[in-house]
XYZ file of C-alpha atoms in Angstrom:
624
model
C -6.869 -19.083 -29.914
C -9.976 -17.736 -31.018
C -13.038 -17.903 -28.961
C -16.655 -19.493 -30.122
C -18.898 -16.654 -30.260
C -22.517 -18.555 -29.988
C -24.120 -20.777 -28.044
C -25.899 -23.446 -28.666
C -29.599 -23.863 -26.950
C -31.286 -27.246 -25.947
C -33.307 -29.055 -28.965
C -36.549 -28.596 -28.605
C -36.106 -25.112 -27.372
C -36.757 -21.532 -29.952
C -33.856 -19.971 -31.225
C -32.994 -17.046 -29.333
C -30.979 -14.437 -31.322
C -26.935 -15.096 -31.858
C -24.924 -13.591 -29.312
C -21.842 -13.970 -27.487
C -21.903 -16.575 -24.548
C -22.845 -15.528 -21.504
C -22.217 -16.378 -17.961
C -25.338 -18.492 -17.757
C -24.314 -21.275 -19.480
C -20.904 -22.471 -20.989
C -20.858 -23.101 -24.684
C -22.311 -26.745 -25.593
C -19.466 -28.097 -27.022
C -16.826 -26.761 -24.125
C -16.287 -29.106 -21.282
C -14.821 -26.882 -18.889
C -14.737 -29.380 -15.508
C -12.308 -32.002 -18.487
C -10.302 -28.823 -19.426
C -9.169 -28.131 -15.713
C -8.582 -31.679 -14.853
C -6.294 -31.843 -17.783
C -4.860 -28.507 -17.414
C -4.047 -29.698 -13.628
C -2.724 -32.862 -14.727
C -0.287 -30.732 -17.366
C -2.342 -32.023 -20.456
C -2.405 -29.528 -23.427
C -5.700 -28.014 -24.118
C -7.001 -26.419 -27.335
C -9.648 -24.366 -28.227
C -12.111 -27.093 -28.297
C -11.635 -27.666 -24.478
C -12.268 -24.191 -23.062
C -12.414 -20.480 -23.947
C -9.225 -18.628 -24.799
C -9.843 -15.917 -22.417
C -10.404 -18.818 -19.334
C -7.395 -20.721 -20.771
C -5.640 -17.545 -20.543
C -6.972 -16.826 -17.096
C -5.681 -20.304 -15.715
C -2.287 -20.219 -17.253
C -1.982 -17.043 -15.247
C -3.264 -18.744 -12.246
C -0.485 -21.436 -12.519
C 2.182 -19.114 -12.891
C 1.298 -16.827 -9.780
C 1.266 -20.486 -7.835
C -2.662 -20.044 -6.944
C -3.776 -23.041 -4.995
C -6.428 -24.754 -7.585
C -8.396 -26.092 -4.104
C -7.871 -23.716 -1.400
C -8.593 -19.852 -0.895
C -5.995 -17.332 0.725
C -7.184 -14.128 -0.286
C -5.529 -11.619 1.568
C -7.198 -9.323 3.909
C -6.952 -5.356 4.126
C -9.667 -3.029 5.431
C -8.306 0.326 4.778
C -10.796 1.990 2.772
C -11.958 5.566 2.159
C -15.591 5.120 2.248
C -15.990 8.453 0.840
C -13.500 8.261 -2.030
C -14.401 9.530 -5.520
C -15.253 5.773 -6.703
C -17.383 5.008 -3.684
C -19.147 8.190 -3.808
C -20.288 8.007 -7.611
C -21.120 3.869 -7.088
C -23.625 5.091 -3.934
C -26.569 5.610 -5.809
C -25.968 3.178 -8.914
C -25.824 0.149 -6.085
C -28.417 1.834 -4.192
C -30.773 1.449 -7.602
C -29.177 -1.949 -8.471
C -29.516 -3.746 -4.774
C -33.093 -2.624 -4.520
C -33.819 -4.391 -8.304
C -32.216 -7.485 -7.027
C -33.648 -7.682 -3.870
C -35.138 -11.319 -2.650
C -33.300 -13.278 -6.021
C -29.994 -15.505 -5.486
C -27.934 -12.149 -6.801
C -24.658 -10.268 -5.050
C -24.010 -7.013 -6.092
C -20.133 -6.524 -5.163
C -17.710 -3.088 -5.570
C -14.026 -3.725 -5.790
C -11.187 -0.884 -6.434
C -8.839 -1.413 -9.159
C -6.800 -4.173 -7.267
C -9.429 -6.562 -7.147
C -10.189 -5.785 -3.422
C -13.937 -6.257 -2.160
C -15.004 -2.483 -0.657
C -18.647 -3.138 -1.123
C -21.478 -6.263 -1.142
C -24.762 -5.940 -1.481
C -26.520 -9.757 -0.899
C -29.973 -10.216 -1.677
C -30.160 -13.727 -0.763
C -29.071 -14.907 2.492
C -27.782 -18.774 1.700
C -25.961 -17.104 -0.725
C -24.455 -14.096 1.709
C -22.920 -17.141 3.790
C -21.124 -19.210 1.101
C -19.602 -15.676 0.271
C -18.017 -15.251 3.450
C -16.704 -19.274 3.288
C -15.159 -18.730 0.287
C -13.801 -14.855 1.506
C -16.004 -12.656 -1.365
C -16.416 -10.085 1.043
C -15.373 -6.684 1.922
C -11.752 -6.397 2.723
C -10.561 -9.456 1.020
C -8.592 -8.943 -2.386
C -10.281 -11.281 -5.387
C -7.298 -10.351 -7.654
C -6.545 -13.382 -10.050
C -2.905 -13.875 -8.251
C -4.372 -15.023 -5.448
C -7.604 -16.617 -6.242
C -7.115 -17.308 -9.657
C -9.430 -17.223 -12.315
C -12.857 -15.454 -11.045
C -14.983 -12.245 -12.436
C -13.182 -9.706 -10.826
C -9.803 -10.782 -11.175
C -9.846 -12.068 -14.838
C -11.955 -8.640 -16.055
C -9.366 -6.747 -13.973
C -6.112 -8.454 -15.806
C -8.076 -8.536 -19.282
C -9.558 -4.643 -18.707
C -12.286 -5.640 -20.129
C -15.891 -7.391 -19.070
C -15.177 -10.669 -17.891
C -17.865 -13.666 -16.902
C -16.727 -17.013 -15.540
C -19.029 -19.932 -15.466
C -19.158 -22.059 -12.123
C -16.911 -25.232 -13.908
C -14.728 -22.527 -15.511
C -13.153 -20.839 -12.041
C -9.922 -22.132 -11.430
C -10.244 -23.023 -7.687
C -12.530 -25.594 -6.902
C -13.864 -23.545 -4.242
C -15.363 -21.192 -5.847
C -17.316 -23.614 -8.362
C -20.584 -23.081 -7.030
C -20.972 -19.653 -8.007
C -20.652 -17.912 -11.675
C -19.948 -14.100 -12.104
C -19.801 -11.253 -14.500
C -17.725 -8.421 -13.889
C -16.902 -4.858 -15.939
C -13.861 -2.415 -15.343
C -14.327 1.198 -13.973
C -12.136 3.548 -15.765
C -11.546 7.065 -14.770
C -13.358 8.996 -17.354
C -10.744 11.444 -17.679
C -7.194 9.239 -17.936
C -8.740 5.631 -18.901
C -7.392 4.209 -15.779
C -8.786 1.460 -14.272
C -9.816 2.386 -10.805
C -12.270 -0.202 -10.069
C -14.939 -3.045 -11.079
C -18.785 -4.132 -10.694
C -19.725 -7.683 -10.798
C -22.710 -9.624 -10.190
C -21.903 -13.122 -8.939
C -24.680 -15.693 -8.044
C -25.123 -19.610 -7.861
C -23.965 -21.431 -10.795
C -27.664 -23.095 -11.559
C -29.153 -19.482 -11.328
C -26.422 -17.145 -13.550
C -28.617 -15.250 -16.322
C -26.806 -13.967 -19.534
C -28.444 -10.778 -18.443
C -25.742 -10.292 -15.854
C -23.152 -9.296 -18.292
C -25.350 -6.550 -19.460
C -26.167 -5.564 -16.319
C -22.621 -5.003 -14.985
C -21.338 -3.032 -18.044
C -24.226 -0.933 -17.709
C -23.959 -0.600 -13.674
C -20.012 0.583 -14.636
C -20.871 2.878 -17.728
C -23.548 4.679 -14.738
C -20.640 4.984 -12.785
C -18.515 6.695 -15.148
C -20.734 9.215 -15.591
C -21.432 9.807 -12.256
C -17.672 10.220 -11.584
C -17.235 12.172 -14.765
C -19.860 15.370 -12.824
C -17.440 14.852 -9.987
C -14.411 15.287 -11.537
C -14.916 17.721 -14.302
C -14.779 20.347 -11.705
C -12.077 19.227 -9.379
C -10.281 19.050 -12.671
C -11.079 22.529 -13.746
C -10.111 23.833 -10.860
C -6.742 21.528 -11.226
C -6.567 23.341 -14.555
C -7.034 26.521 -13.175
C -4.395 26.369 -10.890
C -2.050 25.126 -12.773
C -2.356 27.772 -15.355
C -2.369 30.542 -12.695
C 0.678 29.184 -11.046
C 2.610 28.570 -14.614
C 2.772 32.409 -14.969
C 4.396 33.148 -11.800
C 6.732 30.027 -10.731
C 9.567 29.708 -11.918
C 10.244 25.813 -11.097
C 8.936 23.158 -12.062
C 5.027 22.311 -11.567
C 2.731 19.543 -11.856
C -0.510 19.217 -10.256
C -1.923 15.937 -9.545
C -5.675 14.644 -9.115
C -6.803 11.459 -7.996
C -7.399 10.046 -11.836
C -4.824 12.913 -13.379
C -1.550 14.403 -13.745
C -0.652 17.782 -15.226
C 3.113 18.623 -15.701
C 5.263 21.225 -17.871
C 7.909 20.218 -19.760
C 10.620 20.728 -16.726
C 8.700 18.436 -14.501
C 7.882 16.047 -17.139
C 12.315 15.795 -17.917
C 12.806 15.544 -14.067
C 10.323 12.482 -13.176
C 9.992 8.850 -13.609
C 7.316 6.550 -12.806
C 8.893 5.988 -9.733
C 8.771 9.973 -8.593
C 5.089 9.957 -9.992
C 4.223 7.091 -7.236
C 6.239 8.986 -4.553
C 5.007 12.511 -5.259
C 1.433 10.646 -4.750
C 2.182 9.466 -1.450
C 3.304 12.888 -0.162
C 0.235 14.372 -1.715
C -1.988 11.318 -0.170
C -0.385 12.826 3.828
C -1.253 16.283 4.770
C 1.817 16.096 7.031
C 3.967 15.575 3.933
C 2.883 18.383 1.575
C 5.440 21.047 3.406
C 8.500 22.049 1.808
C 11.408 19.170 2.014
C 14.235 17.174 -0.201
C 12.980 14.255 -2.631
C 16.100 11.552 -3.872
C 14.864 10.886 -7.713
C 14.959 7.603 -8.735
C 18.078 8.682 -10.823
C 19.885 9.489 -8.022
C 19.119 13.824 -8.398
C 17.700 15.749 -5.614
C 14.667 17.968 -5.915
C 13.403 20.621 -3.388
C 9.102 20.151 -2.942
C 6.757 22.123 -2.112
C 2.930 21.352 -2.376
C -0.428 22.577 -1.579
C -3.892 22.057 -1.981
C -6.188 22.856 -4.704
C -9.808 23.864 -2.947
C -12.660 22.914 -5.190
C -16.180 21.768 -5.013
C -15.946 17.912 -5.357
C -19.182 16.391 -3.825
C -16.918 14.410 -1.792
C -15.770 17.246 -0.163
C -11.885 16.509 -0.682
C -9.486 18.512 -2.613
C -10.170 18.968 -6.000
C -6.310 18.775 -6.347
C -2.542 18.965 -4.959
C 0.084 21.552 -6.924
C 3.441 20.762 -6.899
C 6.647 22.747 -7.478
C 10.076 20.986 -8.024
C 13.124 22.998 -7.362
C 16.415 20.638 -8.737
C 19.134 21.004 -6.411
C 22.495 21.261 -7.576
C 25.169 19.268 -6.527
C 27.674 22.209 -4.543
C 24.182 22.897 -2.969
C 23.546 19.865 -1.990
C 27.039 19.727 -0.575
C 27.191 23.197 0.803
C 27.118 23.897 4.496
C 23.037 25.132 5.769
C 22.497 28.712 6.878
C 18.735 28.002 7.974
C 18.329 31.194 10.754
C 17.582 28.963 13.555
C 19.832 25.314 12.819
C 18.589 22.479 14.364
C 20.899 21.081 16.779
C 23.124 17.718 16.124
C 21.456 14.698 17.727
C 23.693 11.523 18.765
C 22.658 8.637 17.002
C 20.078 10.549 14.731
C 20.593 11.273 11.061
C 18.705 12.898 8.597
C 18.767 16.899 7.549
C 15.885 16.630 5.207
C 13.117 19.469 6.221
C 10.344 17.534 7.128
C 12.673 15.883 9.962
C 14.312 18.450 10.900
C 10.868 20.051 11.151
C 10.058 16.970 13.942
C 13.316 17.175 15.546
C 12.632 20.855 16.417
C 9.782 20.385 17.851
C 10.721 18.187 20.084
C 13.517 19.728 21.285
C 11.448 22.470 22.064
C 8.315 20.233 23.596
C 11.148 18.758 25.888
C 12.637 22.308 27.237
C 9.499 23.270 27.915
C 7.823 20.438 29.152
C 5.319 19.821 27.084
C 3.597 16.763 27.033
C 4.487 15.199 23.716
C 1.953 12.207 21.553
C 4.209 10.715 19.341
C 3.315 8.273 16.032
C 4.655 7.148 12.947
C 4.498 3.970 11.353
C 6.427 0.872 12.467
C 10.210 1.563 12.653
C 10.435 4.808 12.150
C 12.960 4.947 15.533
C 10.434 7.241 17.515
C 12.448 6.132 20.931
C 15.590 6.723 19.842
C 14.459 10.238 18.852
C 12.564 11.234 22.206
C 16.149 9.255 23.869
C 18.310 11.151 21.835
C 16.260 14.201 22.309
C 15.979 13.754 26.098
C 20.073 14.062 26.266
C 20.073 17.083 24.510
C 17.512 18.915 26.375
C 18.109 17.634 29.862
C 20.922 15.140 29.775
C 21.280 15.230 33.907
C 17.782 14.222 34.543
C 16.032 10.698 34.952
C 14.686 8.355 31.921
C 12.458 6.421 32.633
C 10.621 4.557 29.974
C 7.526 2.002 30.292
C 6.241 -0.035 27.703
C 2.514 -1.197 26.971
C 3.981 -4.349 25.860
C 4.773 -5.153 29.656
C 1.014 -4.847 30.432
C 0.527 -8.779 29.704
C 2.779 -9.082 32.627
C 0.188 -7.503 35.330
C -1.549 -4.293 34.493
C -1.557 -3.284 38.122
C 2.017 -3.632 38.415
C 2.506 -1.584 35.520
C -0.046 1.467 36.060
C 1.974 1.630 39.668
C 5.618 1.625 38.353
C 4.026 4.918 35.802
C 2.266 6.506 38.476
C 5.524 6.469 40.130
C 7.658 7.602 38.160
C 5.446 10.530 37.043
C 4.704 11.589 40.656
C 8.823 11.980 41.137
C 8.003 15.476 39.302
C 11.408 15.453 37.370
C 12.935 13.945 34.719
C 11.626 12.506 31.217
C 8.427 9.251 31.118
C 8.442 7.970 27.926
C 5.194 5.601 27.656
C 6.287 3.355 24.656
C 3.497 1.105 22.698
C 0.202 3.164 23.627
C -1.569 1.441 20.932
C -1.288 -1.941 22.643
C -2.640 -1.016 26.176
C -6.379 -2.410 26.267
C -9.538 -0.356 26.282
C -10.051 -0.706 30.488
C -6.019 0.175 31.460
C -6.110 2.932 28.895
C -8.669 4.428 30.928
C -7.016 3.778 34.207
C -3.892 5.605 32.323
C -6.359 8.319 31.727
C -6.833 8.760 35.115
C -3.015 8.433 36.204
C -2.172 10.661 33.800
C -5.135 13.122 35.037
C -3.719 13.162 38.622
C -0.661 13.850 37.672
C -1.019 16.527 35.510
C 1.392 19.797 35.219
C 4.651 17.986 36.701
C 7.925 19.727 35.708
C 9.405 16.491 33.341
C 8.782 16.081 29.908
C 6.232 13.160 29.161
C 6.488 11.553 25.701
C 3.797 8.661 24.615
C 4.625 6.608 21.390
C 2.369 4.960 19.177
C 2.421 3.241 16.001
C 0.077 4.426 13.156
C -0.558 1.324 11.387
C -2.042 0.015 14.387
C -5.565 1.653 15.592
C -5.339 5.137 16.162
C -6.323 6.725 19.488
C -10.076 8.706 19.424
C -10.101 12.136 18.540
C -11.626 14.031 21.490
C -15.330 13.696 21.380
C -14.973 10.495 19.868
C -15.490 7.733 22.761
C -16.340 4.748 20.774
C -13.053 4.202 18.511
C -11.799 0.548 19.242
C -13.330 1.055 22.592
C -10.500 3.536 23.600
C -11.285 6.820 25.629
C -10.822 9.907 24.074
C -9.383 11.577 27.246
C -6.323 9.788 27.079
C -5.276 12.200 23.870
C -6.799 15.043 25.289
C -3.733 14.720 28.234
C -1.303 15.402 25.785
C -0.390 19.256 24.466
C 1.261 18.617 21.530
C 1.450 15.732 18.562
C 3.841 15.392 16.662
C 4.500 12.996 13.910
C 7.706 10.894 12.311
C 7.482 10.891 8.577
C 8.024 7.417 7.298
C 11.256 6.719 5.700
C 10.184 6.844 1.927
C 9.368 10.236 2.213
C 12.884 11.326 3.374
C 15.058 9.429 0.909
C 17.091 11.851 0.398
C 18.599 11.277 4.275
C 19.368 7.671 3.390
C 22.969 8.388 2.595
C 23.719 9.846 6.060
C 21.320 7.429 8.123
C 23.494 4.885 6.098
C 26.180 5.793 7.181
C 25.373 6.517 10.600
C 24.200 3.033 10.478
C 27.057 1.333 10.058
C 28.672 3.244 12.373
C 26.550 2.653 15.148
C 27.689 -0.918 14.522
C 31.237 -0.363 14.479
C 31.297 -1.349 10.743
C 34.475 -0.058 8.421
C 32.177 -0.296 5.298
C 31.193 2.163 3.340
C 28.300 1.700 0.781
C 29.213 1.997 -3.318
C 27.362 5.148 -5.101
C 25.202 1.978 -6.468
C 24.415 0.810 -3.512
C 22.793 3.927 -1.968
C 21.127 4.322 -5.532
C 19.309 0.373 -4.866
C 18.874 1.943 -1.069
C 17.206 5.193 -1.879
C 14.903 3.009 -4.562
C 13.282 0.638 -2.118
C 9.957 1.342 -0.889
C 10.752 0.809 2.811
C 7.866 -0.319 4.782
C 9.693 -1.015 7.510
C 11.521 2.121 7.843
C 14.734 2.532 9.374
C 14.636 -0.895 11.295
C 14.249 -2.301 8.009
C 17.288 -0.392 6.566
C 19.452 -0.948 9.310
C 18.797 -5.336 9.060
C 19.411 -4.764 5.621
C 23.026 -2.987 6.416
C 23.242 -5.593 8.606
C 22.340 -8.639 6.054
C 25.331 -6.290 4.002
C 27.975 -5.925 6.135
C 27.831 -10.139 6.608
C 27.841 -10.928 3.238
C 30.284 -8.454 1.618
C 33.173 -9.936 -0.158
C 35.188 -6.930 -0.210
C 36.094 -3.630 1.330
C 32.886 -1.759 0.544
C 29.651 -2.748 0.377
C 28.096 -3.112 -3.196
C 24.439 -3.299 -4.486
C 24.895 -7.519 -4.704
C 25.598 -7.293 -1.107
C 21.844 -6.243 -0.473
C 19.261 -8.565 0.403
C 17.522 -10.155 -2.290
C 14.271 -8.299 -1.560
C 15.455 -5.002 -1.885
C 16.902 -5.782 -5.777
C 13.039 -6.304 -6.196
C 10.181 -4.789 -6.636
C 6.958 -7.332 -6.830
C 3.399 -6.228 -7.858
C 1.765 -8.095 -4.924
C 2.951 -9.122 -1.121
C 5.076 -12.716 -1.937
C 4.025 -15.421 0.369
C 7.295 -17.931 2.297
C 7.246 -20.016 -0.916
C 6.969 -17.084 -3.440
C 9.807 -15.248 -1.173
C 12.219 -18.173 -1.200
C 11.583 -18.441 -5.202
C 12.724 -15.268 -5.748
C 16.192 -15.596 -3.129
C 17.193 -18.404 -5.068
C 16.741 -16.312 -8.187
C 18.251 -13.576 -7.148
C 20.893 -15.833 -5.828
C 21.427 -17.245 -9.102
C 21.698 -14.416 -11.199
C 24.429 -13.015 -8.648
C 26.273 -15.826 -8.738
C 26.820 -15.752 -12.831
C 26.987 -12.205 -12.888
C 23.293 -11.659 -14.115
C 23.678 -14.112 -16.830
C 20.126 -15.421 -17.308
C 20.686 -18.246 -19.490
C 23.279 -20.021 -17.047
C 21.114 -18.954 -13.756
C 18.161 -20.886 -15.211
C 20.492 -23.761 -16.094
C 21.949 -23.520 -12.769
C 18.350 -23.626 -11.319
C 17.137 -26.843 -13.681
C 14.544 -24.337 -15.295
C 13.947 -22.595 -19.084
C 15.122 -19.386 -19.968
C 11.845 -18.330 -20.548
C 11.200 -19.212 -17.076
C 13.585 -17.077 -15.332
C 12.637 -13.963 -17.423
C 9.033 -14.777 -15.933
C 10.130 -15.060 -12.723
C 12.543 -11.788 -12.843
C 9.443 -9.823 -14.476
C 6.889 -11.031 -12.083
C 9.415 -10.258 -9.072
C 10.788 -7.722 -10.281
C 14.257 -8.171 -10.107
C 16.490 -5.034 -11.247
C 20.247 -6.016 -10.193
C 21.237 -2.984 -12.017
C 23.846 -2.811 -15.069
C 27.009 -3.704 -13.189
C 25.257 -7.345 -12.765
C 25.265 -7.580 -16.757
């Protein structure tokens, strides 16, 4: 379909110069509000209804399952206020919000997912039906979950989108019209965020379009004088290093990657995504093992590029792959110092082994150990199993801030108790849940009983809020003493950046559970693929889900759960989740046969390569 490219104005009024439509008003002969009712209703619509790229937009919005008259935008916070896009949009909002200032006009900053990072309001009826309808910082406006808006349709289309009040697809968000422009790294072309200016539907100007695509083209530049020397010196070092190493090297930048022709054979999209990751966490950039996506094992080492980005960061990281070969991989270690066996801990990769030694070594000599990692990561089984190494005779006791609902009282005794015995190992479990006011009665427990002869080990899980740095007494209300009590911190690196100890964890797994199953070389190949974000918990339910539902002696990669032969672009709600089981279910059940799973389901063919693409579904070649 081919959009009209004019619109027409009232009689009476002069002729202003043909243009294309903009967000002010919908083109005369369009009746949007019709179009949706009949779109709704599963009516066809034509070009006469509604513009192709809104058409477009909504047929999107009914295939992700977007609710046409509620909003359930989801909600994440994380954001690096002083990130390359943030710091070259500063001033261009700065100049923009001042412009607009008093008039029914919302400047908003999004990344490249369609999340809100920024709003600037200049009208405040207009600030509150924002937050009712969730435009606000933190809140994703990405088309799969809103449907058809400014941001999400300009983000899907990469181009500058505007979306008249009657034309959104949500009924909610009717009130308003927007126009919204990609930001593309100047360097790669990547989209790494949008501008848009939204405002009430009876105010929207045509002028907004050209307002937002200049706003972004400001921000290119800007970002362009930032990056041109963090890439230089990315250059720089990657030149330097090509004439000395003798492995493979890439060096990555926030908007660029640099590889020789080694590194380029050796890495998928996959690796890319994972090498990013590592680069993203300082505590990952030390040597260690990577599991390829095809199943190879490299040896990484990284460091930083130093540069002078205006942000301050790195200008870069530099990467060197090592591939390891398969009688290495196999051979026996003959590190100087090897890192004693734990019971019930796998995993020989360095970056673990790294943690396991230095706890071993915090225990023996006492020192008072801050442990985090993300969610399920098994930090107490590591300080259990590390406990019976080091002092296997001695007491364990172990107290968990989860117990604190119970009677905080009761709770700060039973510690103070345990730690005034002067012997044995306390392991404080769930530090991140105590509140503000027993934290700092822990403070003090921990204060008086300072330089006892037992090893003291507090857990904490990262993706909760982390604990003040000293000096800091106003994060989440928490006192910064409470860290200060503790010598040493060590962290547990999650799970996807150790994949190549999946095959032994896997196996020490299953025997843990007293399971005679072994896993299929394509089943650790689906294991070592998934993203994990629940860590080893999450890889041991899997096993578990596995061993249950095996239908022969070993466990194969059809055995897995259904999630973890997918890969979706966005977090699947209970309804989107249960779609793609019975999918998944489907497919296994005519040995990947698409055409008789979709008859099997009562759907098209056409439909269930939709559904596998938008889920994701890779049941590998052995499914046909």
């Amino acid at each position: 379909m081919k959009p009209v490219e004019s619109v027409e104005p009232p009689k009476g009024t002069k002729q202003p110069p043909r243009s294309a439509p903009g967000p002010g008003r919908p083109l005369a002969h369009l009746n949007p509000v019709r179009a949706r009712v009949k779109f709704l209703e599963g009516g066809k619509i034509s070009a006469s209804d509604v513009r192709a790229p809104i058409l477009d937009s909504w047929q999107r919005s009914l295939f992700w399952g977007v609710d046409a008259d509620r909003i359930e935008a989801p909600y994440n916070a994380d954001f690096d206020p002083h990130s390359r896009l943030a710091t070259a949009a500063a001033p261009v909002l700065d100049r923009l919000s001042d412009a607009l200032q008093g008039t029914p006009m919302c400047l908003i900053l999004t990344d490249s997912k369609g999340r809100v990072r920024e709003r600037r309001t200049g009208d405040r009826a207009l600030h509150r039906h924002l937050d009712d309808i969730c435009l606000a910082p933190g809140f994703s406006y990405a088309e799969e979950y809103v449907g058809t808006n400014g941001i999400g349709t300009a983000a899907e289309d990469g181009r500058t989108a505007h979306v008249f009040g009657s034309e959104h697809f949500s009924e909610r968000l009717q009130r308003v019209s927007c126009a919204a422009a990609p930001i593309r790294n100047p360097s790669s072309g990547r989209l790494i965020g949008l501008i848009d200016l939204t405002s009430w539907q009876h105010t929207a100007s045509p002028l907004m379009m050209a307002l937002v695509r200049e706003a972004a083209a400001d921000i290119e530049e800007r970002m362009l004088e930032i990056g041109s020397e963090r890439e230089r010196a990315a250059f720089r070092a990657f030149l330097t290093s090509r004439q000395s190493s003798r492995r493979a090297l890439l060096t990555l930048t926030d908007g660029l990657l640099l590889a020789d022709a080694a590194a380029t054979e050796l890495l998928g999209p996959d690796d890319h995504r994972r090498l990013r990751e590592l680069a993203a966490d300082p505590a990952g950039l030390p040597e260690q093992r990577l599991l390829l996506s095809d199943g190879r094992t490299v040896q990484v080492r990284g460091r930083q590029v130093e540069g002078d980005a205006p942000d301050g960061g790195p200008a870069a990281f530099l990467i060197e792959l090592r591939l390891i070969a398969e009688r290495e991989e196999s051979a026996p270690r003959t590190a100087t110092a090897p890192v004693p066996r734990l019971a019930g801990i796998a995993g020989s990769s360095p970056t673990f082994q790294g943690v396991v030694r230095r706890l071993i070594r915090n225990c023996e000599q006492r020192r008072w150990t801050l442990l985090d990692g993300e969610a399920g990561t098994g930090k107490f089984a590591l300080v259990r199993a590390v406990h019976r190494h080091a002092a296997p005779t001695t007491a364990f006791a172990v107290h968990d801030g989860a117990d604190v609902r119970k009677g905080a009282a009761d709770w700060l005794r039973a510690v103070f108790r345990d730690l005034a015995e002067d012997r044995g190992t306390v392991v404080l479990r769930h530090l991140d849940l105590l509140p503000a006011q027993v934290l700092r009665q822990l403070d003090g427990v921990l204060r008086s009983t300072a330089g006892r002869s037992g090893w003291v080990a507090a857990l904490r899980t990262r993706d909760r809020p982390a604990l003040p740095a000293a000096g800091d007494d106003t994060a989440a209300g928490q006192p910064a003493a409470v860290r200060t009590r503790f010598d040493s911190e060590v962290t547990v690196p999650p799970l996807r950046h150790r994949t190549a100890d999946i095959p032994a964890l896997v196996t020490c797994l299953l025997a843990r559970r007293g399971a005679d199953a072994q896993c299929t070389d394509a089943a650790l190949r689906a294991l070592s693929r998934a993203p994990w974000p629940g860590n080893v918990h999450q890889l041991e339910c899997s096993l578990r889900y596995a061993e249950t539902h095996r239908s022969g002696p070993q466990i194969e990669a059809t055995d897995l759960p259904p999630s973890l032969l997918c890969q979706a672009q966005h977090p699947l709600s209970p309804w989107e989740s249960t779609e793609r089981d019975l999918v998944v279910q489907a497919l296994l059940d005519h040995g990947g046969d698409k055409a008789r799973a979709a008859k099997s389901l009562g759907i098209s063919r056409a439909t269930i390569y939709r559904k596998i693409t938008a889920y994701g579904i890779r049941l590998g070649p052995e499914s046909g």
